[in-house]
Tab-separated table of N, CA, C and O and ligand atoms in Angstrom:
chain	number	residue	atom	x	y	z
A	107	MET	N	11.424	26.255	-2.787
A	107	MET	CA	11.315	25.301	-1.681
A	107	MET	C	10.582	24.045	-2.155
A	107	MET	O	9.508	24.137	-2.743
A	108	ALA	N	11.154	22.910	-1.907
A	108	ALA	CA	10.545	21.652	-2.347
A	108	ALA	C	9.316	21.330	-1.505
A	108	ALA	O	9.263	21.624	-0.315
A	109	LYS	N	8.339	20.744	-2.164
A	109	LYS	CA	7.085	20.373	-1.509
A	109	LYS	C	6.602	19.054	-2.070
A	109	LYS	O	7.035	18.635	-3.133
A	110	PHE	N	5.624	18.477	-1.339
A	110	PHE	CA	4.937	17.317	-1.883
A	110	PHE	C	3.859	17.808	-2.846
A	110	PHE	O	3.130	18.755	-2.540
A	111	TYR	N	3.787	17.138	-3.973
A	111	TYR	CA	2.772	17.479	-4.977
A	111	TYR	C	1.807	16.313	-5.144
A	111	TYR	O	2.206	15.142	-5.036
A	112	TYR	N	0.562	16.671	-5.404
A	112	TYR	CA	-0.508	15.689	-5.600
A	112	TYR	C	-1.264	16.020	-6.865
A	112	TYR	O	-1.234	17.155	-7.318
A	113	TYR	N	-1.987	15.027	-7.394
A	113	TYR	CA	-2.932	15.372	-8.463
A	113	TYR	C	-4.305	14.809	-8.137
A	113	TYR	O	-4.434	13.837	-7.388
A	114	ASN	N	-5.291	15.468	-8.695
A	114	ASN	CA	-6.678	15.067	-8.479
A	114	ASN	C	-6.997	13.877	-9.378
A	114	ASN	O	-6.712	13.904	-10.570
A	115	LYS	N	-7.588	12.834	-8.787
A	115	LYS	CA	-7.957	11.654	-9.578
A	115	LYS	C	-9.005	12.008	-10.619
A	115	LYS	O	-9.054	11.424	-11.689
A	116	ASN	N	-9.865	12.945	-10.268
A	116	ASN	CA	-10.898	13.382	-11.203
A	116	ASN	C	-10.332	14.438	-12.144
A	116	ASN	O	-9.412	15.160	-11.782
A	117	THR	N	-10.910	14.527	-13.322
A	117	THR	CA	-10.488	15.566	-14.248
A	117	THR	C	-11.419	16.770	-14.127
A	117	THR	O	-12.572	16.642	-13.722
A	118	ASP	N	-10.888	17.945	-14.486
A	118	ASP	CA	-11.701	19.163	-14.443
A	118	ASP	C	-12.544	19.272	-15.718
A	118	ASP	O	-12.557	18.363	-16.548
A	119	SER	N	-13.202	20.412	-15.874
A	119	SER	CA	-14.103	20.595	-17.013
A	119	SER	C	-13.376	20.529	-18.351
A	119	SER	O	-13.992	20.308	-19.383
A	120	LYS	N	-12.063	20.711	-18.328
A	120	LYS	CA	-11.285	20.664	-19.574
A	120	LYS	C	-10.596	19.310	-19.776
A	120	LYS	O	-9.800	19.136	-20.681
A	121	GLY	N	-10.900	18.370	-18.870
A	121	GLY	CA	-10.336	17.027	-19.014
A	121	GLY	C	-8.940	16.881	-18.439
A	121	GLY	O	-8.250	15.907	-18.739
A	122	ASN	N	-8.531	17.845	-17.605
A	122	ASN	CA	-7.197	17.769	-17.007
A	122	ASN	C	-7.256	17.384	-15.526
A	122	ASN	O	-8.197	17.748	-14.814
A	123	HIS	N	-6.205	16.699	-15.083
A	123	HIS	CA	-6.024	16.428	-13.666
A	123	HIS	C	-5.287	17.621	-13.066
A	123	HIS	O	-4.189	17.957	-13.505
A	124	GLU	N	-5.873	18.252	-12.081
A	124	GLU	CA	-5.218	19.404	-11.467
A	124	GLU	C	-4.137	18.954	-10.500
A	124	GLU	O	-4.320	18.033	-9.718
A	125	VAL	N	-3.007	19.667	-10.563
A	125	VAL	CA	-1.870	19.364	-9.699
A	125	VAL	C	-1.813	20.399	-8.574
A	125	VAL	O	-1.963	21.606	-8.816
A	126	HIS	N	-1.641	19.900	-7.335
A	126	HIS	CA	-1.624	20.767	-6.148
A	126	HIS	C	-0.411	20.492	-5.274
A	126	HIS	O	0.137	19.390	-5.275
A	127	THR	N	-0.074	21.492	-4.468
A	127	THR	CA	0.944	21.289	-3.439
A	127	THR	C	0.268	20.784	-2.171
A	127	THR	O	-0.951	20.911	-2.001
A	128	GLU	N	1.074	20.263	-1.268
A	128	GLU	CA	0.555	19.721	-0.012
A	128	GLU	C	-0.188	20.763	0.828
A	128	GLU	O	-1.081	20.441	1.593
A	129	ASP	N	0.197	22.035	0.704
A	129	ASP	CA	-0.396	23.062	1.564
A	129	ASP	C	-1.498	23.870	0.894
A	129	ASP	O	-1.928	24.888	1.415
A	130	CYS	N	-1.959	23.420	-0.255
A	130	CYS	CA	-3.016	24.158	-0.950
A	130	CYS	C	-4.370	23.905	-0.284
A	130	CYS	O	-4.701	22.769	0.046
A	131	SER	N	-5.159	24.966	-0.106
A	131	SER	CA	-6.489	24.790	0.508
A	131	SER	C	-7.474	24.150	-0.462
A	131	SER	O	-8.542	23.726	-0.058
A	132	TYR	N	-7.109	24.091	-1.747
A	132	TYR	CA	-8.014	23.520	-2.750
A	132	TYR	C	-7.619	22.101	-3.146
A	132	TYR	O	-8.161	21.536	-4.076
A	133	LYS	N	-6.664	21.573	-2.419
A	133	LYS	CA	-6.200	20.210	-2.701
A	133	LYS	C	-7.342	19.228	-2.438
A	133	LYS	O	-8.121	19.415	-1.507
A	134	PRO	N	-7.488	18.215	-3.295
A	134	PRO	CA	-8.611	17.270	-3.140
A	134	PRO	C	-8.521	16.432	-1.858
A	134	PRO	O	-7.464	16.331	-1.252
A	135	ASP	N	-9.654	15.832	-1.492
A	135	ASP	CA	-9.700	14.936	-0.331
A	135	ASP	C	-8.731	13.774	-0.506
A	135	ASP	O	-8.405	13.404	-1.626
A	136	VAL	N	-8.353	13.197	0.624
A	136	VAL	CA	-7.403	12.070	0.618
A	136	VAL	C	-7.836	10.979	-0.366
A	136	VAL	O	-7.019	10.455	-1.118
A	137	SER	N	-9.114	10.669	-0.372
A	137	SER	CA	-9.611	9.584	-1.219
A	137	SER	C	-9.556	9.934	-2.698
A	137	SER	O	-9.714	9.079	-3.555
A	138	ASN	N	-9.353	11.207	-2.963
A	138	ASN	CA	-9.455	11.684	-4.334
A	138	ASN	C	-8.147	12.234	-4.888
A	138	ASN	O	-8.145	12.896	-5.914
A	139	ARG	N	-7.060	11.990	-4.184
A	139	ARG	CA	-5.796	12.522	-4.678
A	139	ARG	C	-4.714	11.440	-4.704
A	139	ARG	O	-4.774	10.467	-3.971
A	140	VAL	N	-3.746	11.665	-5.569
A	140	VAL	CA	-2.633	10.738	-5.722
A	140	VAL	C	-1.340	11.521	-5.529
A	140	VAL	O	-1.177	12.611	-6.086
A	141	LEU	N	-0.450	10.962	-4.735
A	141	LEU	CA	0.835	11.614	-4.489
A	141	LEU	C	1.728	11.501	-5.719
A	141	LEU	O	1.887	10.429	-6.290
A	142	ILE	N	2.279	12.627	-6.122
A	142	ILE	CA	3.261	12.610	-7.211
A	142	ILE	C	4.651	12.403	-6.611
A	142	ILE	O	5.417	11.566	-7.058
A	143	GLY	N	4.962	13.203	-5.596
A	143	GLY	CA	6.256	13.081	-4.936
A	143	GLY	C	6.751	14.422	-4.463
A	143	GLY	O	6.039	15.428	-4.549
A	144	TYR	N	7.960	14.410	-3.963
A	144	TYR	CA	8.581	15.605	-3.404
A	144	TYR	C	9.378	16.277	-4.520
A	144	TYR	O	10.342	15.700	-5.035
A	145	GLU	N	8.978	17.478	-4.905
A	145	GLU	CA	9.601	18.141	-6.045
A	145	GLU	C	9.896	19.608	-5.726
A	145	GLU	O	9.281	20.203	-4.848
A	146	ASN	N	10.824	20.175	-6.473
A	146	ASN	CA	11.233	21.564	-6.249
A	146	ASN	C	10.235	22.591	-6.759
A	146	ASN	O	10.155	23.698	-6.244
A	147	ASN	N	9.503	22.227	-7.795
A	147	ASN	CA	8.552	23.182	-8.374
A	147	ASN	C	7.495	22.420	-9.169
A	147	ASN	O	7.615	21.214	-9.394
A	148	CYS	N	6.469	23.168	-9.586
A	148	CYS	CA	5.355	22.513	-10.283
A	148	CYS	C	5.783	21.983	-11.649
A	148	CYS	O	5.263	20.971	-12.096
A	149	GLN	N	6.749	22.651	-12.286
A	149	GLN	CA	7.214	22.172	-13.594
A	149	GLN	C	7.762	20.746	-13.483
A	149	GLN	O	7.418	19.878	-14.280
A	150	SER	N	8.617	20.533	-12.476
A	150	SER	CA	9.198	19.195	-12.357
A	150	SER	C	8.174	18.191	-11.857
A	150	SER	O	8.221	17.008	-12.217
A	151	ALA	N	7.225	18.639	-11.033
A	151	ALA	CA	6.166	17.726	-10.569
A	151	ALA	C	5.309	17.264	-11.739
A	151	ALA	O	4.987	16.073	-11.850
A	152	ILE	N	4.979	18.186	-12.629
A	152	ILE	CA	4.140	17.830	-13.781
A	152	ILE	C	4.912	16.950	-14.761
A	152	ILE	O	4.378	15.973	-15.288
A	153	GLN	N	6.175	17.277	-14.940
A	153	GLN	CA	7.017	16.445	-15.789
A	153	GLN	C	7.073	15.005	-15.244
A	153	GLN	O	6.954	14.037	-15.986
A	154	ARG	N	7.221	14.913	-13.920
A	154	ARG	CA	7.306	13.596	-13.282
A	154	ARG	C	6.003	12.814	-13.411
A	154	ARG	O	6.010	11.621	-13.723
A	155	VAL	N	4.876	13.469	-13.169
A	155	VAL	CA	3.607	12.742	-13.211
A	155	VAL	C	3.257	12.319	-14.640
A	155	VAL	O	2.680	11.261	-14.862
A	156	LYS	N	3.651	13.135	-15.610
A	156	LYS	CA	3.416	12.745	-17.006
A	156	LYS	C	4.218	11.496	-17.345
A	156	LYS	O	3.731	10.586	-18.010
A	157	LYS	N	5.441	11.453	-16.858
A	157	LYS	CA	6.305	10.307	-17.097
A	157	LYS	C	5.759	9.080	-16.356
A	157	LYS	O	5.686	7.991	-16.916
A	158	ASP	N	5.350	9.276	-15.091
A	158	ASP	CA	4.867	8.168	-14.270
A	158	ASP	C	3.577	7.560	-14.817
A	158	ASP	O	3.380	6.352	-14.738
A	159	THR	N	2.684	8.408	-15.302
A	159	THR	CA	1.376	7.921	-15.720
A	159	THR	C	1.308	7.658	-17.220
A	159	THR	O	0.395	6.977	-17.679
A	160	GLY	N	2.212	8.260	-17.986
A	160	GLY	CA	2.155	8.145	-19.438
A	160	GLY	C	1.032	8.980	-20.032
A	160	GLY	O	0.681	8.825	-21.195
A	161	LYS	N	0.455	9.870	-19.221
A	161	LYS	CA	-0.616	10.743	-19.713
A	161	LYS	C	-0.117	12.187	-19.805
A	161	LYS	O	0.870	12.551	-19.176
A	162	ASN	N	-0.824	12.992	-20.575
A	162	ASN	CA	-0.400	14.374	-20.777
A	162	ASN	C	-1.366	15.399	-20.221
A	162	ASN	O	-1.099	16.602	-20.281
A	163	ASN	N	-2.506	14.921	-19.705
A	163	ASN	CA	-3.547	15.871	-19.303
A	163	ASN	C	-3.436	16.277	-17.829
A	163	ASN	O	-4.254	15.913	-16.995
A	164	PHE	N	-2.424	17.082	-17.544
A	164	PHE	CA	-2.256	17.640	-16.205
A	164	PHE	C	-2.138	19.145	-16.309
A	164	PHE	O	-1.570	19.673	-17.268
A	165	ASP	N	-2.687	19.818	-15.303
A	165	ASP	CA	-2.659	21.277	-15.298
A	165	ASP	C	-2.437	21.747	-13.866
A	165	ASP	O	-3.014	21.196	-12.932
A	166	GLY	N	-1.592	22.752	-13.712
A	166	GLY	CA	-1.337	23.286	-12.377
A	166	GLY	C	-2.549	24.011	-11.820
A	166	GLY	O	-3.285	24.658	-12.556
A	167	CYS	N	-2.759	23.884	-10.522
A	167	CYS	CA	-3.841	24.596	-9.835
A	167	CYS	C	-3.611	26.108	-9.946
A	167	CYS	O	-2.482	26.580	-9.814
A	168	TYR	N	-4.691	26.840	-10.176
A	168	TYR	CA	-4.593	28.302	-10.298
A	168	TYR	C	-4.006	28.921	-9.032
A	168	TYR	O	-3.270	29.895	-9.091
A	169	PHE	N	-4.331	28.356	-7.880
A	169	PHE	CA	-3.947	28.961	-6.594
A	169	PHE	C	-2.538	28.579	-6.133
A	169	PHE	O	-1.790	29.439	-5.712
A	170	CYS	N	-2.195	27.298	-6.204
A	170	CYS	CA	-0.900	26.886	-5.657
A	170	CYS	C	0.157	26.648	-6.716
A	170	CYS	O	1.344	26.619	-6.380
A	171	CYS	N	-0.239	26.450	-7.957
A	171	CYS	CA	0.728	26.158	-9.034
A	171	CYS	C	0.477	27.092	-10.203
A	171	CYS	O	0.412	26.659	-11.354
A	172	ASN	N	0.325	28.367	-9.901
A	172	ASN	CA	-0.053	29.338	-10.934
A	172	ASN	C	0.919	29.362	-12.114
A	172	ASN	O	0.508	29.601	-13.252
A	173	ASP	N	2.199	29.137	-11.838
A	173	ASP	CA	3.210	29.118	-12.906
A	173	ASP	C	2.920	28.022	-13.931
A	173	ASP	O	3.358	28.107	-15.069
A	174	CYS	N	2.230	26.981	-13.478
A	174	CYS	CA	1.942	25.833	-14.341
A	174	CYS	C	0.480	25.788	-14.744
A	174	CYS	O	0.022	24.792	-15.297
A	175	HIS	N	-0.259	26.840	-14.420
A	175	HIS	CA	-1.679	26.857	-14.740
A	175	HIS	C	-1.878	27.245	-16.196
A	175	HIS	O	-1.451	28.315	-16.622
A	176	ILE	N	-2.523	26.368	-16.955
A	176	ILE	CA	-2.744	26.631	-18.378
A	176	ILE	C	-4.147	27.195	-18.580
A	176	ILE	O	-4.345	28.172	-19.269
A	177	GLY	N	-5.120	26.564	-17.975
A	177	GLY	CA	-6.493	27.044	-18.145
A	177	GLY	C	-7.379	25.981	-17.632
A	177	GLY	O	-8.472	25.857	-17.500
B	763	ZN	ZN1	-3.905	23.972	-5.470
């Protein structure tokens, strides 16, 4: 099911921006998140945000994007 994906403006302890779905309880505050877009899964959301930002440091949230969670 497609959802809106966001990433945290701040990086985590490993220097990655965590990627969340719209319905995640751990999604950052409005002021602290950036919309990636409407995507079918976390893989395509992360692929899109890497392309959009030109950065590689994104990691899926353990809770909502476990398939894309690296560490
Ligand atoms: Zn999440």
